[in-house]
Phi, psi and omega in degrees: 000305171294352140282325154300297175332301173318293163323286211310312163314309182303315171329308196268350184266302207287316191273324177240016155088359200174149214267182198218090183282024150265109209286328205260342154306317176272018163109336169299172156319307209179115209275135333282161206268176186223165164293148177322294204293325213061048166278347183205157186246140171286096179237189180200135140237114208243124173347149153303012192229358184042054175245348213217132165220169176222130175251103188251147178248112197266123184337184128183131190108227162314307204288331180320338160281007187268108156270356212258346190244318206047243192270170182222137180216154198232130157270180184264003170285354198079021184282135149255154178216180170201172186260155155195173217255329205258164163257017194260349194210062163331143165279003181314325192266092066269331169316000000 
């Protein structure tokens, strides 16, 4: 979902000069938006200048026990990050 989400921003950036820290412009339900399963809430936060964005997938539910990944965030540079507990559990292996 944060990747798409991400493309779907470069879309709205290329079209209107600037990024959107509205989820439901990119097509969700609803700001901030959910996962299909509702495992995670969706939000994008954007600079003051709407040039910059962090897209984050915030736990919720069942997931909220995932300690070894938790939350995840996407930047508009392609940073992925993850909470993770281990130097054993890169966030790459949440990806």
């Amino acid at each position: 979902t944060l990747l798409t989400l991400a493309a779907l921003q470069e879309q709205f950036y290329g079209a209107n000069g600037m990024y959107t820290n509205n989820v439901t412009v990119l097509g969700m339900a609803a700001n901030p938006g959910t996962t299909p399963k509702e495992y995670y809430q969706i939000a994008a936060v954007v600079d003051v200048n709407r040039q910059t964005f962090t897209l984050t997938a915030t736990r919720q539910g069942v997931q909220t026990g995932d300690t070894v990944c938790g939350d995840l965030t996407l930047t508009h540079t392609g940073v992925k990050s993850a909470v993770k507990n281990t130097e054993t559990n890169p966030a790459r292996n949440c990806w």
